[in-house]
């Protein structure tokens, strides 16, 4: 067995955690393989990366020459120096390179204190021989003129900055090696911000020299720090965001600002002015008056949010302070803006979309449960409550959280936990950036043992029980991210419950007014009503109230992410009051997927919410099964069989209709829920809705015939079939569509034809009246308006009567209507016979006459000019508008009338399938076919979304505003992209209209 100790009790390389094969030789080269070096060796072993530290020490020995003995002596006698040197060398490749490149800088690590703020400024300014401009220091301004300029100034600034950064890093990481004073995160962030201030003051001094030479500076330039630097919580490696204010804002001011940014970026860190008005497209410098005018008229919510962290930094501090005093009060009014909530939500979503899917668990800044989650939540709460509570008007995240806790806006325990998680994640971020002085926020891969081991040691994480430091780090990362995610929703919603119930007044002091302000900021248009709903839900008696208190914070967060939180919360309350049993709340408590999906539906669709009130059993289907979402597991044929079987077992007509309605209601709720949750595409939705309608017609017809036979005491005298027309015939029904049908009968052998037709007429009318009777459900309108002779003709005809009419009297529009005819209910053999008869009219040999085609074109022109409802916008009417459903369907049907006799593939009732056939037959170019298909799908999706949101048949898209955001969301677009949804609709339908005009020869 190999000993862990060398001769005389000297620890071996392995015992010290040195893994490099050359470690023993390097220790010997340094003279550290002796018994009097044991303490030194154990200290080295505690460095975050002992091999890295040892290699750096070997390099340092080679470059310091005669000074090595002084270094070695200090390491042996001064634990503080030892901790600082081993700590920084084991933490940072980049700073180890800096020490090796600048051999004398090791002495900067001797002092056990850091340079204070005045010394930071003195060091940075001295590096470029900068002197104060006459009279400026007396005014409190930071305006200096450098003696150096050009590349030499950049090199000098970089050297000075890197020296100071190394000193801070050494003091920061020393406790990982020796028992030195811990620098807490706020202290480190503030020091880095002070260092950035001093560095950019020196860079500005060089800029003055570059632009103005020895001449007086003709402009006033103030620099405002933004972001983390503005909040004095800067990272080791970060962009430093700035905004410039100048008097005047001329070319000289812009050149000075540009030079400062260029020099600062070359010497220290990226200097970014993208937070200025109009972003990178805006002027680099503006006058104070121009800044104020911009914020009064044009600024977006994110720009006000960015101003939370603004502070005067350098240059003309009088001007910078005037900027801050003018703009800062506007920040606290931003939450009153009409689109505040939607812009904030959109901003958060855009940030999340920036993170690649495979990095979301590893990104400390932008991932799930990340630093941005904390910062975003805190800033939103500041903007909401800071309007009336000035104690919240602080910059740093930890300070703001402390103020929120002190003000009673965040629970003490939750706030303390969030601060701890935030500081832990920031500490990891600092250590990752120190390693190579690179701007990174990405954790090592979780299976990267070496990377995780280094990070754990650099973050001073130690073994716990059976877990080594690496395992502890992995556990902590997961724990902290999960805690941030949970606290994120508690931060907003748990205080609302406590404000509503007052069950723990010692913990929080959120008043009703504060709660209402918070609800308004979370998207509730009527926060006082929302608070009353929350109070009612949380105060439910017994077990129900306890479960509500447990689940409501998460449910409220889900509802808050929908386009109409007020309606969502009201619908949830209605649903809870409608259901007496506890399975519903248990399901929401135990299955987060069900809770999230249900709240999304309730806050989006009035149509589905009303269905669920009467068919709550559908909520069980919101969970996932073995093969995916249960909402998509039902097969159309099984649904139809179940509906028909349940209905026809009833002997009472009213009871039978009630059963059919119940099945249809549940199926509508299932289909619509799957639709709005993005589980079904447009053709699947249309087909499912059409199959439900067909099943209802089949069931109603069967019940009516059975009842008649029982009443007559004799078999039915005729066979009856129901022919689907229009969208029903094409299996393309939407949520608001009626069922266009024809009834056809055929007297049985020996039956009197007149009596059989009268009996069939009675059955047809009974089916229509049964299904059309008033109900709380979506209407079941059976429309026979497409029958021969229209509303003046008999509702039922025999097959021979239909054949005679279509052969002798059919108008072109009636032939066109037959193109969508398809058997959907009743006697299937009779239905097929009808279709064969119809084929002779709709697909005649040689094609329809040119006169008929002209008549169709004339009718289409008349429809375009006369049928659009008064006041409707032709650009956004989904049915009759430009490039909408009617345009595409008329175009397809005209192509069928002209070419179906030649191409049997056009013998189809589906618009989309006929379009595919038109493309395959090359009757239209594939590009034009694709345009028509996209328009049909887009218009159908929009039309269905209108019904889902409004709860009733609507064809007109609304103007931009809240309702359009709801429609866009229901159609599958992010709520903040309602404008893009509308723009896409207009573009798609406009292109389709061009194809329609071409086909119709307009």
XYZ file of N, CA and C in Angstrom, residues 258-429:
516
model
N -17.637 58.902 -27.083
C -17.170 57.759 -27.871
C -15.753 57.344 -27.509
N -14.868 58.337 -27.286
C -13.490 58.026 -26.900
C -13.442 57.361 -25.529
N -14.236 57.868 -24.592
C -14.255 57.245 -23.274
C -14.664 55.782 -23.372
N -15.690 55.501 -24.173
C -16.148 54.121 -24.341
C -15.073 53.266 -25.009
N -14.444 53.810 -26.039
C -13.409 53.047 -26.751
C -12.233 52.724 -25.836
N -11.757 53.713 -25.118
C -10.606 53.512 -24.239
C -10.966 52.556 -23.105
N -12.141 52.761 -22.506
C -12.562 51.882 -21.422
C -12.705 50.445 -21.875
N -13.252 50.250 -23.074
C -13.430 48.887 -23.598
C -12.086 48.228 -23.880
N -11.123 48.977 -24.403
C -9.798 48.415 -24.673
C -9.049 48.093 -23.386
N -9.236 48.910 -22.353
C -8.404 48.787 -21.159
C -9.029 47.943 -20.050
N -10.364 47.977 -19.901
C -10.948 47.361 -18.708
C -12.025 46.320 -19.007
N -13.110 46.789 -19.598
C -14.316 45.988 -19.769
C -15.146 46.639 -20.868
N -16.137 45.912 -21.377
C -17.026 46.469 -22.404
C -17.833 47.615 -21.805
N -17.719 48.782 -22.408
C -18.518 49.940 -21.980
C -19.671 50.076 -22.970
N -20.895 49.971 -22.469
C -22.074 49.849 -23.331
C -23.047 50.987 -23.052
N -23.424 51.705 -24.107
C -24.390 52.798 -23.962
C -25.725 52.450 -24.611
N -26.040 51.151 -24.720
C -27.267 50.717 -25.405
C -28.533 51.052 -24.622
N -28.411 51.429 -23.345
C -29.594 51.787 -22.556
C -30.013 53.236 -22.760
N -29.342 53.956 -23.640
C -29.712 55.343 -23.912
C -31.021 55.399 -24.694
N -31.661 56.551 -24.737
C -32.895 56.680 -25.523
C -32.718 56.208 -26.966
N -33.659 55.389 -27.420
C -33.656 54.803 -28.766
C -32.550 53.781 -28.951
N -31.892 53.376 -27.853
C -30.893 52.325 -27.930
C -29.727 52.687 -28.834
N -29.177 51.697 -29.494
C -27.987 51.921 -30.316
C -28.278 52.800 -31.533
N -29.564 52.952 -31.857
C -29.920 53.812 -32.985
C -30.000 55.277 -32.576
N -29.995 55.542 -31.258
C -30.147 56.903 -30.775
C -28.830 57.642 -30.680
N -28.915 58.958 -30.489
C -27.716 59.785 -30.333
C -26.961 59.366 -29.076
N -25.628 59.372 -29.152
C -24.810 58.937 -28.023
C -24.947 59.910 -26.856
N -25.022 61.187 -27.152
C -25.202 62.190 -26.099
C -26.467 62.992 -26.370
N -27.134 63.377 -25.291
C -28.321 64.230 -25.376
C -28.242 65.266 -24.259
N -28.935 66.353 -24.471
C -29.044 67.340 -23.401
C -30.022 66.825 -22.347
N -29.974 67.439 -21.194
C -30.908 67.060 -20.134
C -32.346 67.266 -20.604
N -32.619 68.356 -21.272
C -33.969 68.636 -21.769
C -34.437 67.557 -22.733
N -33.523 67.088 -23.593
C -33.876 66.044 -24.562
C -34.172 64.719 -23.861
N -33.379 64.378 -22.858
C -33.643 63.160 -22.089
C -35.021 63.220 -21.439
N -35.320 64.326 -20.807
C -36.604 64.467 -20.114
C -37.761 64.378 -21.102
N -37.629 65.040 -22.242
C -38.688 64.993 -23.252
C -38.903 63.560 -23.732
N -37.822 62.816 -23.932
C -37.943 61.427 -24.394
C -38.706 60.587 -23.372
N -38.332 60.710 -22.099
C -38.984 59.895 -21.086
C -40.437 60.311 -20.882
N -40.743 61.545 -21.128
C -42.134 61.987 -20.992
C -43.022 61.460 -22.108
N -42.447 61.228 -23.275
C -43.278 60.899 -24.429
C -43.071 59.507 -24.995
N -41.836 59.027 -25.016
C -41.548 57.857 -25.843
C -41.039 56.636 -25.082
N -40.534 56.807 -23.888
C -39.827 55.712 -23.214
C -40.732 54.510 -22.986
N -40.164 53.310 -23.146
C -40.857 52.056 -22.901
C -40.699 51.663 -21.424
N -41.507 50.703 -21.014
C -41.460 50.267 -19.616
C -40.077 49.788 -19.223
N -39.402 49.032 -20.107
C -38.076 48.502 -19.748
C -37.085 49.637 -19.508
N -37.295 50.779 -20.174
C -36.378 51.900 -19.974
C -36.565 52.525 -18.587
N -37.806 52.565 -18.117
C -38.035 53.028 -16.748
C -37.465 52.023 -15.749
N -37.658 50.737 -16.064
C -37.120 49.708 -15.171
C -35.597 49.815 -15.077
N -34.949 50.098 -16.196
C -33.491 50.242 -16.191
C -33.065 51.409 -15.310
N -33.905 52.441 -15.229
C -33.556 53.617 -14.431
C -33.592 53.353 -12.927
N -34.125 52.198 -12.514
C -34.090 51.844 -11.098
C -32.659 51.808 -10.567
N -31.719 51.471 -11.452
C -30.334 51.293 -11.019
C -29.420 52.433 -11.466
N -30.013 53.516 -11.936
C -29.202 54.631 -12.432
C -28.625 55.444 -11.267
N -27.366 55.891 -11.415
C -26.755 56.803 -10.426
C -25.689 57.636 -11.126
N -25.485 58.881 -10.687
C -24.395 59.692 -11.241
C -23.060 58.987 -11.007
N -22.197 58.957 -12.039
C -20.973 58.170 -11.964
C -19.720 59.038 -12.030
N -19.561 59.776 -13.119
C -18.329 60.538 -13.293
C -18.573 61.694 -14.263
N -17.502 62.444 -14.511
C -17.625 63.597 -15.387
C -18.251 64.767 -14.646
N -19.122 65.481 -15.314
C -19.805 66.620 -14.705
C -20.901 66.088 -13.788
N -20.566 65.944 -12.505
C -21.495 65.337 -11.562
C -22.709 66.229 -11.309
N -22.555 67.533 -11.435
C -23.703 68.436 -11.299
C -24.760 68.085 -12.346
N -24.300 67.926 -13.579
C -25.211 67.605 -14.679
C -25.777 66.196 -14.514
N -24.922 65.249 -14.102
C -25.376 63.870 -13.905
C -26.420 63.794 -12.796
N -26.207 64.567 -11.720
C -27.196 64.565 -10.636
C -28.503 65.218 -11.089
N -28.405 66.247 -11.907
C -29.622 66.886 -12.433
C -30.413 65.898 -13.289
N -29.698 65.075 -14.075
C -30.350 64.026 -14.882
C -31.092 63.051 -13.957
N -30.406 62.577 -12.928
C -31.004 61.613 -12.019
C -32.219 62.211 -11.313
N -32.109 63.445 -10.877
C -33.217 64.088 -10.160
C -34.418 64.307 -11.071
N -34.179 64.486 -12.362
C -35.281 64.721 -13.300
C -35.954 63.420 -13.735
N -35.167 62.380 -13.966
C -35.709 61.131 -14.525
C -36.231 60.198 -13.446
N -35.553 60.135 -12.302
C -35.911 59.132 -11.296
C -37.364 59.209 -10.834
N -37.936 60.393 -10.614
C -39.353 60.413 -10.190
C -40.296 59.768 -11.203
N -39.922 59.796 -12.478
C -40.789 59.198 -13.506
C -40.860 57.680 -13.355
N -39.795 57.069 -12.821
C -39.746 55.610 -12.664
C -40.921 55.142 -11.820
N -41.252 55.928 -10.794
C -42.248 55.486 -9.819
C -43.669 55.731 -10.298
N -43.793 56.297 -11.489
C -45.124 56.431 -12.098
C -45.312 55.440 -13.252
N -44.264 54.712 -13.575
C -44.321 53.840 -14.762
C -45.338 52.719 -14.606
N -45.540 52.241 -13.367
C -46.476 51.133 -13.157
C -47.913 51.525 -13.445
N -48.175 52.820 -13.596
C -49.527 53.286 -13.912
C -49.796 53.268 -15.415
N -48.760 53.004 -16.208
C -48.931 53.018 -17.671
C -49.856 51.891 -18.105
N -50.609 52.133 -19.173
C -51.633 51.176 -19.618
C -51.042 49.820 -19.967
N -49.891 49.809 -20.640
C -49.310 48.545 -21.097
C -48.173 48.062 -20.208
N -48.124 48.558 -18.975
C -47.026 48.212 -18.074
C -46.884 46.695 -17.916
N -47.980 46.023 -17.585
C -47.916 44.585 -17.307
C -47.492 43.809 -18.540
N -48.101 44.121 -19.680
C -47.808 43.355 -20.890
C -46.365 43.566 -21.330
N -45.859 44.786 -21.180
C -44.470 45.041 -21.564
C -43.503 44.330 -20.631
N -43.828 44.294 -19.341
C -42.971 43.602 -18.380
C -42.950 42.105 -18.679
N -44.122 41.521 -18.927
C -44.188 40.097 -19.237
C -43.453 39.787 -20.535
N -43.616 40.636 -21.516
C -42.935 40.431 -22.797
C -41.424 40.491 -22.620
N -40.966 41.422 -21.798
C -39.541 41.568 -21.556
C -38.989 40.289 -20.920
N -39.714 39.742 -19.946
C -39.249 38.515 -19.273
C -39.215 37.359 -20.259
N -40.229 37.257 -21.113
C -40.244 36.153 -22.083
C -39.094 36.275 -23.071
N -38.796 37.501 -23.512
C -37.699 37.684 -24.463
C -36.374 37.275 -23.838
N -36.202 37.587 -22.567
C -34.970 37.192 -21.868
C -34.859 35.678 -21.839
N -35.967 34.998 -21.507
C -35.939 33.533 -21.433
C -35.629 32.916 -22.794
N -36.132 33.541 -23.860
C -35.913 32.989 -25.194
C -34.471 33.117 -25.654
N -33.694 33.990 -25.003
C -32.295 34.171 -25.374
C -31.438 32.980 -24.958
N -31.932 32.188 -24.014
C -31.127 31.093 -23.466
C -31.388 29.824 -24.268
N -30.351 29.211 -24.855
C -30.547 27.950 -25.559
C -31.147 26.901 -24.629
N -32.000 26.061 -25.183
C -32.717 25.071 -24.378
C -31.768 24.199 -23.563
N -30.625 23.817 -24.147
C -29.714 22.911 -23.456
C -28.876 23.603 -22.380
N -29.053 24.927 -22.222
C -28.262 25.656 -21.226
C -29.116 26.227 -20.098
N -30.419 25.999 -20.142
C -31.293 26.678 -19.191
C -31.070 26.223 -17.753
N -30.629 24.996 -17.566
C -30.372 24.533 -16.203
C -29.003 24.967 -15.715
N -28.147 25.428 -16.624
C -26.779 25.778 -16.231
C -26.511 27.273 -16.261
N -27.439 28.044 -16.795
C -27.209 29.476 -16.929
C -27.613 30.180 -15.634
N -26.626 30.686 -14.917
C -26.878 31.328 -13.627
C -27.648 32.636 -13.772
N -27.481 33.298 -14.901
C -28.069 34.621 -15.068
C -29.482 34.574 -15.629
N -29.705 33.747 -16.652
C -30.960 33.818 -17.395
C -31.781 32.543 -17.347
N -31.251 31.477 -16.750
C -31.956 30.206 -16.764
C -33.136 30.172 -15.809
N -33.689 28.965 -15.643
C -34.817 28.779 -14.737
C -34.314 28.804 -13.301
N -34.950 29.623 -12.441
C -34.485 29.763 -11.072
C -33.171 30.511 -10.985
N -33.009 31.529 -11.841
C -31.724 32.202 -12.001
C -31.700 33.563 -11.314
N -30.554 34.229 -11.446
C -30.396 35.575 -10.899
C -31.428 36.535 -11.473
N -31.713 36.400 -12.770
C -32.661 37.313 -13.393
C -34.060 37.144 -12.807
N -34.423 35.917 -12.417
C -35.722 35.709 -11.778
C -35.843 36.560 -10.521
N -34.767 36.561 -9.721
C -34.783 37.341 -8.484
C -34.835 38.825 -8.810
N -33.942 39.277 -9.672
C -33.843 40.701 -9.987
C -35.133 41.217 -10.605
N -35.703 40.423 -11.492
C -36.920 40.833 -12.176
C -38.068 40.993 -11.185
N -38.197 40.013 -10.288
C -39.272 40.055 -9.301
C -39.105 41.244 -8.364
N -37.889 41.457 -7.901
C -37.635 42.548 -6.961
C -37.910 43.896 -7.623
N -37.450 44.068 -8.844
C -37.652 45.344 -9.529
C -39.131 45.616 -9.781
N -39.891 44.568 -10.120
C -41.323 44.757 -10.341
C -42.011 45.190 -9.046
N -41.654 44.551 -7.939
C -42.244 44.927 -6.659
C -41.847 46.346 -6.266
N -40.605 46.707 -6.554
C -40.172 48.083 -6.276
C -41.020 49.089 -7.049
N -41.222 48.818 -8.342
C -41.957 49.768 -9.175
C -43.427 49.854 -8.765
N -43.972 48.737 -8.268
C -45.372 48.728 -7.867
C -45.570 49.495 -6.566
N -44.766 49.154 -5.565
C -44.987 49.722 -4.232
C -44.152 50.962 -3.968
N -43.117 51.200 -4.786
C -42.266 52.364 -4.589
C -42.948 53.674 -4.925
N -44.110 53.582 -5.561
C -44.862 54.805 -5.871
C -45.250 55.553 -4.599
N -45.548 54.780 -3.562
C -46.012 55.422 -2.325
C -45.064 55.192 -1.158
N -44.113 54.288 -1.315
C -43.179 53.980 -0.224
C -41.761 54.284 -0.686
N -41.230 55.425 -0.277
C -39.925 55.864 -0.757
C -38.779 55.038 -0.181
N -39.027 54.246 0.844
C -37.959 53.400 1.391
C -37.536 52.320 0.400
N -38.377 52.068 -0.598
C -38.066 51.037 -1.594
C -37.216 51.582 -2.735
N -36.938 52.859 -2.723
C -36.226 53.473 -3.848
C -34.719 53.347 -3.654
N -34.261 52.096 -3.688
C -32.837 51.786 -3.573
C -32.427 50.993 -4.807
N -31.122 50.948 -5.051
C -30.647 50.372 -6.311
C -30.310 48.887 -6.229
N -29.525 48.499 -5.217
C -28.993 47.143 -5.171
C -30.092 46.133 -4.865
N -29.994 44.952 -5.454
C -31.015 43.924 -5.295
C -31.170 43.495 -3.845
N -30.063 43.239 -3.164
C -30.136 42.808 -1.761
C -30.715 43.921 -0.896
N -30.307 45.157 -1.137
C -30.858 46.284 -0.383
C -32.359 46.428 -0.641
N -32.753 46.242 -1.897
C -34.170 46.361 -2.239
C -34.983 45.260 -1.570
N -34.458 44.040 -1.562
C -35.154 42.940 -0.888
C -35.286 43.218 0.604
N -34.219 43.737 1.207
C -34.269 44.074 2.631
C -35.327 45.136 2.893
N -35.425 46.120 1.995
C -36.433 47.164 2.155
C -37.843 46.601 1.978
N -38.015 45.676 1.042
C -39.320 45.049 0.842
C -39.727 44.235 2.068
N -38.753 43.580 2.689
C -39.037 42.827 3.912
C -39.427 43.787 5.035
N -38.634 44.839 5.187
C -38.901 45.805 6.250
C -40.252 46.476 6.061
N -40.650 46.698 4.828
C -41.933 47.346 4.551
C -43.122 46.412 4.618
N -42.876 45.108 4.810
C -43.970 44.149 4.905
C -44.490 43.669 3.575
N -43.772 43.935 2.485
C -44.222 43.511 1.151
C -43.768 42.096 0.821
N -42.760 41.621 1.542
C -42.232 40.266 1.369
C -42.061 39.675 2.756
N -42.450 38.411 2.934
C -42.306 37.757 4.220
C -40.850 37.677 4.651
N -40.607 37.746 5.965
C -39.233 37.746 6.452
C -38.487 36.476 6.054
N -39.123 35.326 6.258
C -38.450 34.067 5.928
C -38.211 33.954 4.425
N -39.245 34.283 3.646
C -39.097 34.205 2.190
C -38.015 35.161 1.707
N -38.026 36.378 2.238
C -37.028 37.358 1.821
C -35.624 36.928 2.183
N -35.456 36.414 3.416
C -34.128 35.961 3.844
C -33.638 34.808 2.984
N -34.536 33.887 2.665
C -34.150 32.756 1.813
C -33.783 33.210 0.409
N -34.535 34.189 -0.094
C -34.253 34.675 -1.436
C -32.915 35.409 -1.473
N -32.622 36.183 -0.445
C -31.324 36.860 -0.372
C -30.206 35.830 -0.336
N -30.376 34.783 0.469
C -29.344 33.750 0.569
C -29.129 33.055 -0.774
N -30.218 32.723 -1.454
C -30.092 32.054 -2.757
C -29.438 32.977 -3.776
N -29.856 34.230 -3.765
C -29.298 35.206 -4.709
C -27.792 35.348 -4.492
N -27.379 35.478 -3.249
C -25.955 35.666 -2.978
C -25.158 34.409 -3.306
N -25.748 33.237 -3.090
C -25.061 31.995 -3.455
C -24.841 31.938 -4.970
N -25.873 32.240 -5.742
C -25.745 32.194 -7.202
C -24.770 33.257 -7.705
N -24.792 34.437 -7.098
C -23.845 35.485 -7.487
C -22.406 35.082 -7.147
N -22.230 34.402 -6.015
C -20.889 33.939 -5.643
C -20.354 32.969 -6.702
N -21.182 32.028 -7.139
C -20.750 31.098 -8.187
C -20.413 31.863 -9.462
N -21.228 32.859 -9.796
C -20.985 33.670 -10.987
C -19.629 34.372 -10.880
